[in-house]
Tab-separated table of C-alpha atoms in Angstrom:
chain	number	residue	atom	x	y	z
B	1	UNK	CA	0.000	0.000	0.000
B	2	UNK	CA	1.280	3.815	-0.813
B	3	UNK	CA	1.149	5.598	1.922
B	4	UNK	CA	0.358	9.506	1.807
B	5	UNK	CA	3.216	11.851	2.161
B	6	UNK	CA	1.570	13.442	4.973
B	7	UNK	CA	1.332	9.666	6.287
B	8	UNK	CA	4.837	8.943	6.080
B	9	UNK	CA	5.763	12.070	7.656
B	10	UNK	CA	4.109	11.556	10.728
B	11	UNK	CA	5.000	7.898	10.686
B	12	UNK	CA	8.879	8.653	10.621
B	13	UNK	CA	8.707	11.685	12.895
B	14	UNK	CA	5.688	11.045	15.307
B	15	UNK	CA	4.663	13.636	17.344
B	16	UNK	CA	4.333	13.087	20.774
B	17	UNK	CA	5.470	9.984	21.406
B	18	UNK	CA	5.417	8.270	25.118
B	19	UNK	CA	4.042	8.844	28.686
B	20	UNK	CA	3.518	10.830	31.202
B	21	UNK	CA	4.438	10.268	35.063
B	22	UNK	CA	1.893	8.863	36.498
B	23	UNK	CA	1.832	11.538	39.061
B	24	UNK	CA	1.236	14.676	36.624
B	25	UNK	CA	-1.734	16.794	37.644
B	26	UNK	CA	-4.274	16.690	35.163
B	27	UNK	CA	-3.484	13.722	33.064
B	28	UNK	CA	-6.122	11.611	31.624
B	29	UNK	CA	-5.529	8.611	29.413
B	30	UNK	CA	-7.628	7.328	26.336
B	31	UNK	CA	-7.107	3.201	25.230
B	32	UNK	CA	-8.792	2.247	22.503
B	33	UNK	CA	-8.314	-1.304	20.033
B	34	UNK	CA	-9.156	-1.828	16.791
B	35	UNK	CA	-9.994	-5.758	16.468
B	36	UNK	CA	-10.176	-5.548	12.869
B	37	UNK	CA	-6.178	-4.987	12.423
B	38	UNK	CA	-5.167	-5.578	16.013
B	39	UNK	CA	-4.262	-2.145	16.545
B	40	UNK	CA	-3.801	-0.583	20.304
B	41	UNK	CA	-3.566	3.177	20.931
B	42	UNK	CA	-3.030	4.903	24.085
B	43	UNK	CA	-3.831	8.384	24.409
B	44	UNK	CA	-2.691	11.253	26.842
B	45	UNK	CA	-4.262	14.742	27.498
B	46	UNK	CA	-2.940	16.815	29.883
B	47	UNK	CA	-5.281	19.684	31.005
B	48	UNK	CA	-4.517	23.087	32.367
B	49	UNK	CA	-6.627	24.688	35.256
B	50	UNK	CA	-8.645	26.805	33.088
B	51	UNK	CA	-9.700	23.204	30.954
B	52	UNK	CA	-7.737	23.690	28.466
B	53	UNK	CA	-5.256	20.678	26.833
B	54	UNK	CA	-1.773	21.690	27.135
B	55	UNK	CA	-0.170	18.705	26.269
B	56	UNK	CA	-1.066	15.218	24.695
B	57	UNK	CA	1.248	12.214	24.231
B	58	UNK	CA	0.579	9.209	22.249
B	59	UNK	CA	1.739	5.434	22.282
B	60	UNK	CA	0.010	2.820	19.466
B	61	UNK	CA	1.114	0.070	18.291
B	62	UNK	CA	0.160	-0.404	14.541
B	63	UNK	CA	0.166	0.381	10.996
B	64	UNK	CA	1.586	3.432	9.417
B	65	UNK	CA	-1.838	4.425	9.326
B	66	UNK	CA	-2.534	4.196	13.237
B	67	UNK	CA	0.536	5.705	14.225
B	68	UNK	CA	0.060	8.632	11.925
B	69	UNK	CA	-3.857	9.434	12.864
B	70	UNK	CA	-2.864	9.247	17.062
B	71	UNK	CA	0.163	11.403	15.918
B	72	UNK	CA	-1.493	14.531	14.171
B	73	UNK	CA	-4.669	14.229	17.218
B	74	UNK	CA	-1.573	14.926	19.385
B	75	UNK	CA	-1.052	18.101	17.767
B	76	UNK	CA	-4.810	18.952	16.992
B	77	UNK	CA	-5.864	18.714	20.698
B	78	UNK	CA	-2.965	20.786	22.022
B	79	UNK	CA	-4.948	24.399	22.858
B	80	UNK	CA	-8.616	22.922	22.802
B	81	UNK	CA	-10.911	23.151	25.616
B	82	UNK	CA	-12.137	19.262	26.177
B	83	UNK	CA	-15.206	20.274	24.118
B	84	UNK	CA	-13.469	21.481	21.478
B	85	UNK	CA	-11.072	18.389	20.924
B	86	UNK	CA	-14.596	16.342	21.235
B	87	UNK	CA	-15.203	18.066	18.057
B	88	UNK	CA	-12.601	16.370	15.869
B	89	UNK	CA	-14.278	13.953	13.559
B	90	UNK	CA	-12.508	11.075	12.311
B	91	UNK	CA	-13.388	12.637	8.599
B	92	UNK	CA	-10.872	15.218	9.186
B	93	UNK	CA	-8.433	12.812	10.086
B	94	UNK	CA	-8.496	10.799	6.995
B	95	UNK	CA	-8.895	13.921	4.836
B	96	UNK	CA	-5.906	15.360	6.537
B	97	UNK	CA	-3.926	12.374	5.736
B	98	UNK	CA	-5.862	11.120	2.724
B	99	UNK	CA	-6.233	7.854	4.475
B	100	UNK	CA	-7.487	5.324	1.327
B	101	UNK	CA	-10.938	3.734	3.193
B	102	UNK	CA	-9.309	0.676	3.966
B	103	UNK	CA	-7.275	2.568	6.980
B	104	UNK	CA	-10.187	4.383	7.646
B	105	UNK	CA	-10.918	2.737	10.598
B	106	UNK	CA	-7.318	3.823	11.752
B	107	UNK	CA	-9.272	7.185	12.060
B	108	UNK	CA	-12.209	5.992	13.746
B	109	UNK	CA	-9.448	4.580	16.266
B	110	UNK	CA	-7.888	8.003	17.144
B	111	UNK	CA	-11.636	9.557	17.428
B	112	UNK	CA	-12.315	7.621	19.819
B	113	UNK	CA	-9.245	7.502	21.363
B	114	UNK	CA	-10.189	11.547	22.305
B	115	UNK	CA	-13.446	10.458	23.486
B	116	UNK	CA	-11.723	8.029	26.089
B	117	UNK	CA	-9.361	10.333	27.114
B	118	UNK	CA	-11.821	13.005	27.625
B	119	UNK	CA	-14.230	10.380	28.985
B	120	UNK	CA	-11.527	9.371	31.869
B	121	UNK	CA	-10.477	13.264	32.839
B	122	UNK	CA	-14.145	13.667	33.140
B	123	UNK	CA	-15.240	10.584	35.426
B	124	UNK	CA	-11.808	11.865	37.622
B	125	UNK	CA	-12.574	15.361	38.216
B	126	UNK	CA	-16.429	15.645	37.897
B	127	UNK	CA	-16.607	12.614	40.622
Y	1	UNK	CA	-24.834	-33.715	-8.373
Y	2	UNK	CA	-26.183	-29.927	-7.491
Y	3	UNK	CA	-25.893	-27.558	-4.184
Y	4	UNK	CA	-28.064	-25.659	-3.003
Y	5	UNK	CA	-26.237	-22.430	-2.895
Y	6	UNK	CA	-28.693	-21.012	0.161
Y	7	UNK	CA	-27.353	-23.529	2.575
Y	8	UNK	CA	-25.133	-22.205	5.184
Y	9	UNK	CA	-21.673	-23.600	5.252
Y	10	UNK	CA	-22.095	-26.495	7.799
Y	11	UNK	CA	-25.061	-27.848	6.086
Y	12	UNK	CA	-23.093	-27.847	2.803
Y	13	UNK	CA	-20.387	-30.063	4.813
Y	14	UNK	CA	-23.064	-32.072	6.635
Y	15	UNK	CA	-21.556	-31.048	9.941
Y	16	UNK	CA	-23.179	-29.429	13.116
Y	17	UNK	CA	-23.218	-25.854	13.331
Y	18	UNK	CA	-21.216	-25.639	16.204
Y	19	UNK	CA	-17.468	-24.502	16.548
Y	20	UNK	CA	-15.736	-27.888	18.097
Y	21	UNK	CA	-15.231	-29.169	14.927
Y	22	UNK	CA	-14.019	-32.446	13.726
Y	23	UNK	CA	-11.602	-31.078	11.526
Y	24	UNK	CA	-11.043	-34.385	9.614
Y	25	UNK	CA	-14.751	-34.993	8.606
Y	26	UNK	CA	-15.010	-31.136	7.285
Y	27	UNK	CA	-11.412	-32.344	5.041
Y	28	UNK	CA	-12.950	-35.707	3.838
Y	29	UNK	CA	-16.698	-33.864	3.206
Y	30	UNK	CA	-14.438	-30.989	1.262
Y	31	UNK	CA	-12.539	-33.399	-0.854
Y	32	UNK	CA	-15.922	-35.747	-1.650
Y	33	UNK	CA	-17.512	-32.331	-2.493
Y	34	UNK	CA	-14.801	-31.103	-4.644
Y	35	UNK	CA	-14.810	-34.006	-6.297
Y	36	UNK	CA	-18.244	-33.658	-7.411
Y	37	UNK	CA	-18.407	-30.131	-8.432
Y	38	UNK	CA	-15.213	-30.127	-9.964
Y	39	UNK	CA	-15.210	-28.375	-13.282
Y	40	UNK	CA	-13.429	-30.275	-14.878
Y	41	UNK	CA	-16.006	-33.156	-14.593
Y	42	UNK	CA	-18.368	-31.536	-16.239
Y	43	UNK	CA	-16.145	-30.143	-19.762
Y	44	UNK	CA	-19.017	-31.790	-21.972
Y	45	UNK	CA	-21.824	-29.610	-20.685
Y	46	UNK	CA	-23.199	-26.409	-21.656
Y	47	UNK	CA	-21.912	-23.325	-20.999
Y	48	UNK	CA	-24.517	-22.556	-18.553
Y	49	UNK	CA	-23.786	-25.707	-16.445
Y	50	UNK	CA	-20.229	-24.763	-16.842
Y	51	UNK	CA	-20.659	-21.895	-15.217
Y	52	UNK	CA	-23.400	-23.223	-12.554
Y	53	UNK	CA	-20.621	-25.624	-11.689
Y	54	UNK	CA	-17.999	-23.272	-11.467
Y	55	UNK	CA	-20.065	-21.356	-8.834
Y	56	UNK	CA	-20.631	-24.053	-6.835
Y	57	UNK	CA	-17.147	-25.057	-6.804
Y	58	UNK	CA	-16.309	-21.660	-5.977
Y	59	UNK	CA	-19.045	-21.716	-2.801
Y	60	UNK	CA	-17.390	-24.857	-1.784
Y	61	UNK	CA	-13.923	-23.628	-1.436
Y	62	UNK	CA	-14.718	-20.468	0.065
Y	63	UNK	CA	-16.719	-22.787	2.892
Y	64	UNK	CA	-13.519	-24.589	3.689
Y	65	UNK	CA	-11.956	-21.925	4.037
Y	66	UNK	CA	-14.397	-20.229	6.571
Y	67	UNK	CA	-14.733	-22.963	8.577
Y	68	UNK	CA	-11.330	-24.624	8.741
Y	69	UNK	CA	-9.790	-21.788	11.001
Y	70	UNK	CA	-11.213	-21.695	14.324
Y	71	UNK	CA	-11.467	-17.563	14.228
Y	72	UNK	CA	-13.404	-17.451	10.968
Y	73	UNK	CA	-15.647	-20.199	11.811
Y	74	UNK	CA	-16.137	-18.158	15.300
Y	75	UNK	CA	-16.959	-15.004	13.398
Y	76	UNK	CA	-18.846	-17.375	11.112
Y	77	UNK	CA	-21.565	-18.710	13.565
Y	78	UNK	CA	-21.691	-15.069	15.482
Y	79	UNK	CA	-23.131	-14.023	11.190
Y	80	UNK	CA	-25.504	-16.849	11.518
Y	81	UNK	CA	-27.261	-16.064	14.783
Y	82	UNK	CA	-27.173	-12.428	13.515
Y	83	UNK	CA	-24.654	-11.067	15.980
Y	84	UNK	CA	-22.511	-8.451	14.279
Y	85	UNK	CA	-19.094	-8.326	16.103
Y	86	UNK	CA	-18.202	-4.743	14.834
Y	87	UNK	CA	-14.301	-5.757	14.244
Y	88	UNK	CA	-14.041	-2.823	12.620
Y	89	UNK	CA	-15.891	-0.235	14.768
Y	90	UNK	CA	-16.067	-1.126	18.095
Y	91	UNK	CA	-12.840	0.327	19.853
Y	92	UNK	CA	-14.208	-0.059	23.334
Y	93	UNK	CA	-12.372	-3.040	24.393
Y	94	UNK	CA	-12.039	-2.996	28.112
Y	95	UNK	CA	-9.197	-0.640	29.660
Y	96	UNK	CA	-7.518	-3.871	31.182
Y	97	UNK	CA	-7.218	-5.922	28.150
Y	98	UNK	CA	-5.996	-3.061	26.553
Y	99	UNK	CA	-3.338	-1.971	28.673
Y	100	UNK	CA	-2.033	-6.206	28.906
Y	101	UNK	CA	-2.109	-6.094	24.912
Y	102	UNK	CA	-0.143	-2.548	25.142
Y	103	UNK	CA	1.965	-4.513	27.936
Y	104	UNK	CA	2.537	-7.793	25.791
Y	105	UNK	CA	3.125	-5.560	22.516
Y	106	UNK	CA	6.036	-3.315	24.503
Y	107	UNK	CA	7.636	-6.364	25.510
Y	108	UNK	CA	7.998	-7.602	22.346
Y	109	UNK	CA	9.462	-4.435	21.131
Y	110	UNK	CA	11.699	-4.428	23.677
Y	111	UNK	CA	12.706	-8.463	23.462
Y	112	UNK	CA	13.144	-7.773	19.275
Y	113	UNK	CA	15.233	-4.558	19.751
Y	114	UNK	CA	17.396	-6.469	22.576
Y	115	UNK	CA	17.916	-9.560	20.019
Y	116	UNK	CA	16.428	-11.400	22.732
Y	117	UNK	CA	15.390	-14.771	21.073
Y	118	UNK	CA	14.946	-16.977	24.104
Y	119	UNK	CA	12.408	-13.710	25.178
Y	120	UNK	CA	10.656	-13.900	22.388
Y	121	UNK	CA	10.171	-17.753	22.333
Y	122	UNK	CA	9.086	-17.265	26.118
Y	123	UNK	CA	6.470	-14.555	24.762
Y	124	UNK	CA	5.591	-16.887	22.347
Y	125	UNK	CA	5.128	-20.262	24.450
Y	126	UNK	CA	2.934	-17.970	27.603
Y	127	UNK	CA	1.032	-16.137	24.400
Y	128	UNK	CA	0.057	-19.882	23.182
Y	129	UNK	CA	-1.426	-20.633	26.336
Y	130	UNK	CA	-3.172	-17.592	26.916
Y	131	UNK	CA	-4.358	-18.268	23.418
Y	132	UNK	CA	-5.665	-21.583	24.288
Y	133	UNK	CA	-7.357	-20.739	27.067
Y	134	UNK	CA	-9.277	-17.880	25.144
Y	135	UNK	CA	-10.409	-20.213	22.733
Y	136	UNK	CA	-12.018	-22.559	25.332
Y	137	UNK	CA	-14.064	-19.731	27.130
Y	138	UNK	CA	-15.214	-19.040	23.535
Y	139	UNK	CA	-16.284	-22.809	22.606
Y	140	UNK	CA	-18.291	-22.772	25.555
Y	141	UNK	CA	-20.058	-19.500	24.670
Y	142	UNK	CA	-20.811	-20.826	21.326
Y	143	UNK	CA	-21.537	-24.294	21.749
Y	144	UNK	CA	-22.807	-24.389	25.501
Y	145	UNK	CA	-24.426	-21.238	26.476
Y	146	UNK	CA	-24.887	-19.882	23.072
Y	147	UNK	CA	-23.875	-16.486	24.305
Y	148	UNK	CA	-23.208	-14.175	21.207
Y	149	UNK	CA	-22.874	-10.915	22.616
Y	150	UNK	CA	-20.279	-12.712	25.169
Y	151	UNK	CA	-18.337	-14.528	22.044
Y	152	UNK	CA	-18.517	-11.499	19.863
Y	153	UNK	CA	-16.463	-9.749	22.540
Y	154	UNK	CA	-13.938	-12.930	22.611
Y	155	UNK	CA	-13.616	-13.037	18.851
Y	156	UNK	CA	-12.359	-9.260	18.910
Y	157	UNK	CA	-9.751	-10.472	22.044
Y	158	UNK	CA	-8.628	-13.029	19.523
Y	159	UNK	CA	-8.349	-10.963	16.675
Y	160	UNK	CA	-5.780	-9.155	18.804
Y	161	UNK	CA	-4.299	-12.194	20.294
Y	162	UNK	CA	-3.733	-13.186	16.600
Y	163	UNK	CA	-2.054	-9.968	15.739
Y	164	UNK	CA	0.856	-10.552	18.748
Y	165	UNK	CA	1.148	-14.364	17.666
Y	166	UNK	CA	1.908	-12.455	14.343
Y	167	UNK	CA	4.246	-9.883	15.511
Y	168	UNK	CA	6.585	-12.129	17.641
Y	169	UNK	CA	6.742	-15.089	14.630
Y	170	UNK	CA	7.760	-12.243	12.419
Y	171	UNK	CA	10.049	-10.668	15.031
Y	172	UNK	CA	11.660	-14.139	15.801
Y	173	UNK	CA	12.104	-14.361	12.055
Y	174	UNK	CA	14.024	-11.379	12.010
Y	175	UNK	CA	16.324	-12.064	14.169
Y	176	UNK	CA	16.780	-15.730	12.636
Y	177	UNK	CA	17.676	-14.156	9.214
């Protein structure tokens, strides 16, 4: 399969890439799987007092596609209030990195990765 | 000989829908079938009957196929009772099996960068069992409790399971080469 340059890019210089302590303030972590192709992505946000995502990290293991979409939702969350990142569509994704639909799902995976992240900063700080 | 092309594949085979499978009788019914569709058997017929033989040939093969790997024929049966199993939408696997497939993965990144054959092998031998194990608790959902929902959830574990079995062969080949 040809990957897009866009694609490649992000596959051979992720963004993002790793963890953070365990300890941070504000961290919240998204895991999502893809049964389809096996694919596992985790998901960081970290969120600033005032709700808005400072920081996001990313760790997936899968195709060129996978690693790619978590990659660029690194960078697209970073500045968003939680509502706004809840707003990224896995549509843009693929259009972004004009993802050919049999790695669509690949962008499905890093949608919903958001949603868990988001999902698990809300059940810790709403509770 | 004809088939009747609406008959789900373990009627075609004459076997019970179930997924414990004698795996000989579904090779001896494939073969007899085969046999009798072939083709080639049936050069001094019409075109049409060419062709309606070709098809069925074509239905039979693709029903060995299905049902000889335990997986398919898993995903198989879920089709037949109507359960979809969403491989390709449903992301929500639970945060625990997640995080021990992210676990399992990283240690075999680690074991292939480190050259670490006798790692991998060990990855390999534990990942067999947890395999096997797997596959039990989903012949019992299939074939005792006929739980779909429940074995739609283990068929997208195993999908993964399948992926890691993939990852470490290819990693141990690797380093073999």
């Amino acid at each position: 399969m040809a990957y897009s340059e866009k694609v490649l890019d992000h596959y051979e210089n992720p963004r993002n890439v790793g963890s953070f302590g365990k300890e941070e303030e504000g961290v919240a972590t998204g895991m999502v799987g893809a049964p389809a192709c096996g694919d596992v992505m985790k998901l960081q946000i970290k969120v600033g007092k005032d709700g808005v995502i400072e920081d996001a990290k990313f760790k997936t293991y899968g195709c060129g596609s996978a690693i790619a979409s978590s990659s660029l939702v690194t960078e697209w969350v970073k500045g968003k209030t939680l509502d706004q990142a809840l707003d990224i569509k896995n549509t843009q994704i693929a259009e972004e990195l004009a993802l050919p639909p049999v790695k669509i799902h690949c962008s499905i995976l890093a949608e919903d990765a958001i949603k868990a992240a988001v999902a698990d900063y809300k059940k810790k700080h709403e509770a | 000989m004809s088939i009747d092309l609406t008959q789900d594949y373990f009627a075609l085979f004459g076997l019970p829908r179930r997924y414990a499978l004698d795996e000989g009788a579904l090779e001896a019914a494939w073969h007899e079938l085969q046999g009798r569709v072939h083709p080639d058997r049936h050069a001094h017929l019409s075109d049409f009957e060419k062709r309606r033989s070709m098809q069925w040939a074509t239905r039979v093969n693709e029903g060995f196929r299905v049902l000889r790997k335990p997986l398919a024929r898993a995903q198989y049966l879920l089709e037949l009772a109507g359960v979809d199993a969403a491989l390709e939408t449903n992301t929500a696997m639970s945060a625990e099996f997640l995080m021990e497939q992210m676990e399992w993965r990283e240690a075999v990144e680690e074991a292939r960068e480190a050259a670490e054959v006798s790692e991998l092998e060990d990855l390999h031998r534990r990942l067999l069992g947890h395999a096997r194990e797997v596959r039990g608790h989903l012949a019992a959902q299939l074939d005792e409790h006929q739980d779909y929902e429940a074995a739609a959830d283990t068929v997208r574990r195993l999908m993964f399971i399948d992926k890691l079995q993939q990852e470490i062969d290819e990693a141990l080949l690797a380093l073999e080469n």
